Coordinates of C-alpha atoms and ligand atoms in Angstrom, one line a residue:
M19 CA -53.5 -37.4 -56.2
A20 CA -53.6 -37.0 -52.5
D21 CA -56.9 -37.2 -50.9
F22 CA -57.9 -33.6 -49.9
S23 CA -59.8 -34.5 -46.8
E24 CA -56.8 -36.6 -45.7
L25 CA -54.6 -33.6 -46.2
K26 CA -57.0 -31.5 -44.2
G27 CA -56.7 -34.1 -41.4
K28 CA -52.9 -33.9 -41.7
L29 CA -53.0 -30.1 -41.2
E30 CA -55.2 -30.5 -38.2
G31 CA -52.7 -33.0 -36.8
I32 CA -49.8 -30.6 -37.4
R33 CA -51.7 -27.9 -35.5
N34 CA -52.2 -30.2 -32.5
D35 CA -48.5 -31.3 -32.6
V36 CA -47.4 -27.7 -32.7
M37 CA -49.7 -26.8 -29.8
N38 CA -48.3 -29.7 -27.7
E39 CA -44.7 -29.1 -28.7
L40 CA -44.9 -25.4 -27.7
K41 CA -46.1 -26.4 -24.3
E42 CA -42.8 -28.2 -23.7
I43 CA -40.6 -25.1 -24.6
R44 CA -39.1 -23.4 -21.6
N45 CA -36.8 -20.6 -23.0
A46 CA -36.5 -18.1 -25.8
R47 CA -33.5 -19.7 -27.2
A48 CA -35.5 -23.0 -27.7
V49 CA -38.3 -21.0 -29.3
Y50 CA -35.9 -19.6 -31.8
E51 CA -34.6 -23.2 -32.7
Y52 CA -38.2 -24.5 -32.9
R53 CA -39.3 -21.7 -35.2
K54 CA -36.4 -22.4 -37.5
G55 CA -37.1 -26.1 -37.6
V56 CA -40.9 -25.9 -38.1
F57 CA -40.7 -23.4 -40.9
D58 CA -37.7 -25.0 -42.7
A59 CA -38.7 -25.2 -46.4
K60 CA -37.2 -28.7 -46.7
G61 CA -37.9 -30.7 -43.6
G62 CA -40.1 -28.4 -41.5
K63 CA -43.5 -29.6 -40.5
I64 CA -45.1 -26.4 -41.8
G65 CA -42.4 -25.1 -44.1
S66 CA -42.5 -28.1 -46.3
L67 CA -46.3 -28.2 -46.8
M68 CA -46.2 -26.1 -50.0
R69 CA -44.1 -28.8 -51.6
E70 CA -47.2 -31.0 -51.5
M71 CA -48.9 -28.7 -53.9
G72 CA -48.0 -30.8 -56.9
K73 CA -49.9 -33.7 -55.5
I74 CA -53.1 -31.9 -55.1
A75 CA -55.9 -31.7 -57.6
A76 CA -55.9 -28.4 -59.5
E77 CA -59.4 -27.4 -58.2
D78 CA -58.3 -27.9 -54.5
R79 CA -55.0 -26.0 -54.7
A80 CA -56.4 -22.6 -53.9
E81 CA -58.2 -24.0 -50.9
Y82 CA -55.1 -25.9 -49.8
G83 CA -52.9 -22.9 -50.1
K84 CA -55.2 -20.8 -48.0
M85 CA -55.3 -23.5 -45.3
V86 CA -51.5 -23.8 -45.2
N87 CA -51.2 -20.0 -45.0
E88 CA -53.7 -20.0 -42.2
L89 CA -51.8 -22.7 -40.4
K90 CA -48.6 -20.7 -40.9
D91 CA -50.2 -17.5 -39.6
W92 CA -51.6 -19.3 -36.6
A93 CA -48.3 -21.0 -35.8
T94 CA -46.4 -17.8 -36.2
A95 CA -48.8 -16.0 -33.8
R96 CA -48.5 -18.8 -31.2
I97 CA -44.7 -18.9 -31.5
D98 CA -44.5 -15.0 -31.3
E99 CA -46.7 -15.1 -28.2
L100 CA -44.6 -17.7 -26.5
N101 CA -41.4 -16.0 -27.4
T102 CA -42.6 -12.6 -26.0
R103 CA -43.7 -14.3 -22.8
L104 CA -40.5 -16.3 -22.3
Q105 CA -38.3 -13.3 -23.1
E106 CA -40.1 -11.2 -20.6
E107 CA -39.8 -13.8 -18.0
E108 CA -36.1 -14.1 -18.7
M109 CA -35.6 -10.4 -18.5
N110 CA -37.4 -10.2 -15.2
L111 CA -35.2 -12.9 -13.8
R112 CA -32.1 -11.1 -14.9
Y113 CA -33.3 -7.8 -13.5
K114 CA -34.0 -9.5 -10.2
S115 CA -30.6 -11.2 -10.1
E116 CA -28.7 -8.0 -11.1
A117 CA -30.7 -5.7 -8.9
I118 CA -28.7 -3.3 -6.8
D119 CA -30.1 -2.2 -3.5
V120 CA -29.3 1.5 -3.5
T121 CA -30.4 1.8 0.1
E122 CA -27.7 -0.7 1.4
P123 CA -25.1 1.1 3.4
A124 CA -21.8 1.6 1.5
K125 CA -18.8 -0.6 2.3
V126 CA -16.3 1.5 4.3
R127 CA -12.8 1.5 2.9
E128 CA -10.3 2.3 5.6
P129 CA -7.6 4.7 4.3
G130 CA -4.1 3.4 5.0
A131 CA -1.6 5.5 6.8
L132 CA 2.2 5.6 7.2
H133 CA 3.7 4.1 10.3
P134 CA 4.5 6.7 13.0
T135 CA 8.3 6.1 12.6
T136 CA 8.0 6.6 8.8
Q137 CA 6.1 9.8 9.3
V138 CA 8.9 11.1 11.6
I139 CA 11.5 10.1 9.0
N140 CA 9.6 11.9 6.3
Q141 CA 9.1 15.0 8.4
I142 CA 12.8 15.3 9.3
V143 CA 13.9 14.5 5.7
D144 CA 11.6 17.2 4.4
I145 CA 12.9 19.8 6.8
F146 CA 16.6 19.0 6.0
A147 CA 16.0 18.6 2.3
A148 CA 14.9 22.2 2.3
M149 CA 18.3 23.1 3.8
G150 CA 20.1 21.2 0.9
F151 CA 20.9 17.9 2.6
E152 CA 21.2 14.7 0.6
I153 CA 20.1 11.2 1.8
F154 CA 22.6 8.4 2.2
E155 CA 21.2 5.0 3.1
G156 CA 23.9 2.7 4.5
T157 CA 23.7 -1.1 5.0
E158 CA 22.4 -2.9 8.1
I159 CA 25.3 -5.3 8.1
E160 CA 28.6 -3.4 8.7
N161 CA 32.1 -4.4 9.6
D162 CA 33.8 -3.5 12.8
Y163 CA 35.9 -0.8 11.1
Y164 CA 33.0 1.4 9.9
N165 CA 30.8 0.8 13.0
F166 CA 33.5 1.4 15.6
T167 CA 37.2 1.7 14.7
A168 CA 36.9 4.5 12.1
L169 CA 34.6 6.3 14.6
N170 CA 37.5 6.5 17.0
T171 CA 36.3 3.4 19.0
P172 CA 39.0 0.8 18.5
Q173 CA 38.7 -2.8 19.9
D174 CA 39.8 -2.0 23.5
H175 CA 38.0 1.3 23.8
P176 CA 35.7 1.5 26.8
A177 CA 33.0 3.3 24.8
R178 CA 32.3 0.0 23.0
D179 CA 30.4 -1.0 26.1
M180 CA 27.9 1.9 25.5
Q181 CA 26.4 -0.3 22.8
D182 CA 25.7 -4.0 23.1
T183 CA 26.5 -5.4 19.7
F184 CA 25.1 -8.3 17.8
Y185 CA 28.2 -9.9 16.1
L186 CA 27.7 -12.0 13.0
S187 CA 31.4 -13.0 13.0
P188 CA 34.5 -11.4 14.5
E189 CA 34.5 -8.9 11.7
F190 CA 30.9 -8.4 10.7
L191 CA 28.0 -7.1 12.9
L192 CA 24.6 -5.6 12.7
R193 CA 25.3 -1.8 12.8
T194 CA 24.6 -0.4 16.3
Q195 CA 24.4 3.2 15.0
T196 CA 23.8 5.0 11.7
S197 CA 27.1 6.9 12.5
A198 CA 28.8 4.1 10.4
G199 CA 27.4 5.9 7.3
Q200 CA 29.4 9.0 8.1
I201 CA 32.6 7.2 7.3
H202 CA 31.3 5.8 4.0
V203 CA 30.2 9.3 3.0
M204 CA 33.4 11.0 4.0
E205 CA 35.5 8.3 2.2
A206 CA 33.6 8.7 -1.0
K207 CA 33.1 12.5 -1.1
K208 CA 35.1 15.6 -0.4
P209 CA 33.5 18.5 1.5
P210 CA 31.2 20.3 1.4
I211 CA 29.2 17.4 2.8
K212 CA 25.6 17.7 4.0
I213 CA 23.9 14.3 4.5
L214 CA 21.1 12.7 6.4
S215 CA 21.1 8.9 6.9
P216 CA 18.0 7.2 8.2
G217 CA 18.0 3.5 8.9
K218 CA 17.5 0.5 11.3
V219 CA 20.1 -0.2 14.0
F220 CA 20.5 -3.1 16.3
R221 CA 21.5 -3.5 20.0
S222 CA 21.1 -6.2 22.5
D223 CA 18.8 -4.1 24.7
D224 CA 15.1 -4.7 25.5
D225 CA 12.8 -2.9 27.8
A226 CA 9.8 -0.4 27.7
T227 CA 11.9 2.3 26.1
H228 CA 14.5 0.1 24.3
S229 CA 14.1 -2.4 21.5
P230 CA 16.7 -4.7 19.9
M231 CA 15.9 -3.0 16.6
F232 CA 15.2 0.7 16.3
T233 CA 15.6 3.5 13.8
Q234 CA 18.1 6.3 13.8
M235 CA 18.7 9.3 11.7
E236 CA 22.2 10.5 11.3
G237 CA 23.1 14.0 10.2
L238 CA 26.6 15.1 9.0
V239 CA 27.8 18.5 7.8
V240 CA 31.5 19.0 6.8
D241 CA 32.7 22.3 5.4
K242 CA 35.1 25.2 6.1
G243 CA 34.4 26.9 9.4
I244 CA 31.6 24.7 10.7
T245 CA 30.9 25.3 14.5
L246 CA 28.6 24.2 17.2
G247 CA 26.6 27.3 16.5
D248 CA 25.7 25.9 13.0
L249 CA 24.5 22.7 14.7
K250 CA 22.4 24.6 17.2
G251 CA 20.9 26.8 14.5
M252 CA 19.8 23.8 12.4
L253 CA 18.5 21.9 15.4
D254 CA 16.5 24.9 16.5
E255 CA 14.9 25.0 13.1
L256 CA 14.2 21.3 13.2
V257 CA 12.5 21.3 16.6
K258 CA 10.5 24.4 15.7
Q259 CA 9.1 22.6 12.6
M260 CA 8.6 19.3 14.3
F261 CA 7.2 20.4 17.7
G262 CA 5.9 23.9 17.1
D263 CA 6.8 27.6 17.3
G264 CA 8.6 28.7 20.5
V265 CA 10.2 25.2 21.0
T266 CA 14.0 25.5 21.2
T267 CA 17.1 23.4 22.2
R268 CA 19.9 23.5 24.7
L269 CA 23.2 21.7 24.5
R270 CA 24.7 19.9 27.5
P271 CA 28.3 18.5 27.6
S272 CA 28.5 14.8 26.9
Y273 CA 30.8 12.2 25.5
F274 CA 31.0 10.3 22.2
P275 CA 34.3 9.0 20.9
F276 CA 33.6 10.3 17.4
T277 CA 32.9 13.9 18.4
E278 CA 34.9 16.5 20.3
P279 CA 33.3 18.3 22.0
S280 CA 30.2 16.1 22.3
V281 CA 26.8 17.3 23.4
E282 CA 23.5 15.9 24.5
V283 CA 20.7 18.0 23.0
D284 CA 17.5 18.7 25.0
V285 CA 14.4 20.2 23.5
S286 CA 12.2 22.6 25.5
C287 CA 9.1 20.8 26.6
F288 CA 6.6 21.3 23.9
Q289 CA 3.8 20.1 26.1
C290 CA 4.1 22.5 29.1
G291 CA 6.2 25.1 27.3
G292 CA 9.0 24.6 29.9
K293 CA 7.0 25.1 33.1
G294 CA 7.5 21.4 34.0
C295 CA 5.0 18.5 33.5
R296 CA 4.9 14.7 33.5
L297 CA 6.4 14.5 30.0
C298 CA 9.5 16.5 30.9
K299 CA 9.5 15.0 34.4
G300 CA 9.2 18.5 35.8
T301 CA 12.4 19.8 34.3
G302 CA 11.0 21.7 31.3
W303 CA 13.5 19.9 29.0
I304 CA 13.5 16.6 27.2
E305 CA 16.6 14.8 26.0
V306 CA 16.3 14.0 22.3
L307 CA 19.7 13.4 20.6
G308 CA 23.4 13.2 20.7
A309 CA 25.7 15.4 18.6
G310 CA 29.0 17.2 18.5
I311 CA 31.8 18.5 16.4
V312 CA 33.3 15.7 14.3
N313 CA 36.5 14.4 16.0
R314 CA 39.7 15.5 14.1
K315 CA 40.8 11.8 14.2
V316 CA 37.7 10.7 12.4
L317 CA 38.2 13.4 9.6
Q318 CA 41.8 12.5 9.3
G319 CA 41.0 8.7 9.0
C320 CA 38.7 9.6 6.0
G321 CA 41.4 11.7 4.3
I322 CA 39.9 15.1 5.2
D323 CA 42.3 17.7 6.5
P324 CA 41.0 18.9 9.9
E325 CA 43.1 22.1 9.6
E326 CA 41.0 23.0 6.5
Y327 CA 37.6 21.5 7.4
S328 CA 35.4 21.0 10.4
G329 CA 32.0 19.4 10.8
F330 CA 29.2 18.6 13.1
A331 CA 27.2 15.4 13.4
F332 CA 24.1 14.3 15.2
G333 CA 22.3 11.0 15.7
V334 CA 18.7 10.8 16.8
G335 CA 16.5 7.8 17.8
L336 CA 13.3 8.1 15.7
E337 CA 11.1 5.9 17.8
R338 CA 11.9 8.1 20.8
I339 CA 10.8 11.1 18.7
A340 CA 7.6 9.3 17.6
M341 CA 6.8 8.3 21.2
L342 CA 7.2 11.9 22.4
K343 CA 5.3 13.4 19.5
Y344 CA 2.4 11.0 19.6
G345 CA 2.3 10.2 23.3
Y346 CA 3.4 6.5 23.4
N347 CA 4.9 5.3 26.6
N348 CA 6.1 2.0 25.4
I349 CA 8.3 1.5 22.3
K350 CA 6.8 -1.9 21.7
L351 CA 3.5 -0.3 20.7
L352 CA 5.4 1.0 17.7
F353 CA 6.3 -2.5 16.5
E354 CA 3.1 -4.5 17.3
S355 CA 1.1 -3.1 14.4
D356 CA -2.0 -2.9 16.5
L357 CA -4.4 -0.9 14.3
R358 CA -6.2 0.5 17.3
V359 CA -3.0 2.1 18.4
L360 CA -1.7 3.1 15.0
K361 CA -5.0 4.7 14.0
Q362 CA -4.7 7.2 16.8
I363 CA -2.1 9.2 14.9
N364 CA -2.2 10.5 11.4
D365 CA -0.3 13.7 10.7
Ligands
LIG429 N1 25.7 7.2 17.4 C1 25.2 7.8 18.7 C2 24.4 6.7 19.4 O1 23.9 5.9 18.7 C3 24.4 9.0 18.5 C4 25.3 10.1 18.0 C5 25.9 11.0 19.0 C6 25.5 10.3 16.7 C7 26.7 12.0 18.6 C8 26.3 11.4 16.3 C9 26.9 12.2 17.2 O2 26.5 11.6 15.0 O3 27.6 13.2 16.8 O4 24.2 6.8 20.6

């Protein structure tokens, strides 16, 4: 039989051990592990104490049981206490680290905007789409035939000098005008034809108002009985919607090999209303695009009978429109992507 006073001393020792061990515990997870270990019925310091019962004299057993239960209650209370304290500390740390300062100023997200040239493309496309036009997007690399020859500008034609061309080979070049798309469309489709063709074009030209790459929009209408009057009617509608009510156009004689007659189209100055200002250089008019009645030779070359059909075409430089509309005086500003400049416009 075990000596009862020895057992009592053992229990006292366990109490001290537990007290010291609890002092070393730093987090709630470790408290959980410790509790499991100490109360384990097989190997636990406290959990296994009841197994000693058999070794104790019958008259001491009630007393021993009471002492073990007291020790259990005491340890449970200490462990609970420590657990509560550590859990609280851990929560506080978490609250602190996850705290949100609701008084901090919000991060500003700058909304993006479309490039001025893209905005002009979209505006023109919207206006003409409402009139039933379709979009044809050609290719930036063209051959000589589509860019020049089929547009009534054969190899030795003086009008070739109007556009300084980047040649890739004797046959291939970077298109100098979206007019090349007219030929592709007329070859592929019989009238009625109503297309718009926006795209990049390239010319060896570089100053404040010219860039080696710029954007054009071509328009082409072919049907029975099309006249310059139809062209003027559509352009008047275009400029009214682009620049405002009361803005109109005038046509001046010009020359392009692929149109006959050819015209230069001026828009009445939308800044001064035609009285004369710096924008229109005192004339009341601003030149905006080239146009004309499609040359019979061009129609014929595409297999369209000029006796039956006629058409008009126009080509407009979109950076020029963007510059006029948004008040840029240097085309380079449109290509430099300087946000301070681009931010100033947003239609
Ligand atoms: N392609 C001409 C240019 O780049 C512009 C042009 C003029 C296009 C008259 C046309 C047109 O369709 O009819 O200078």
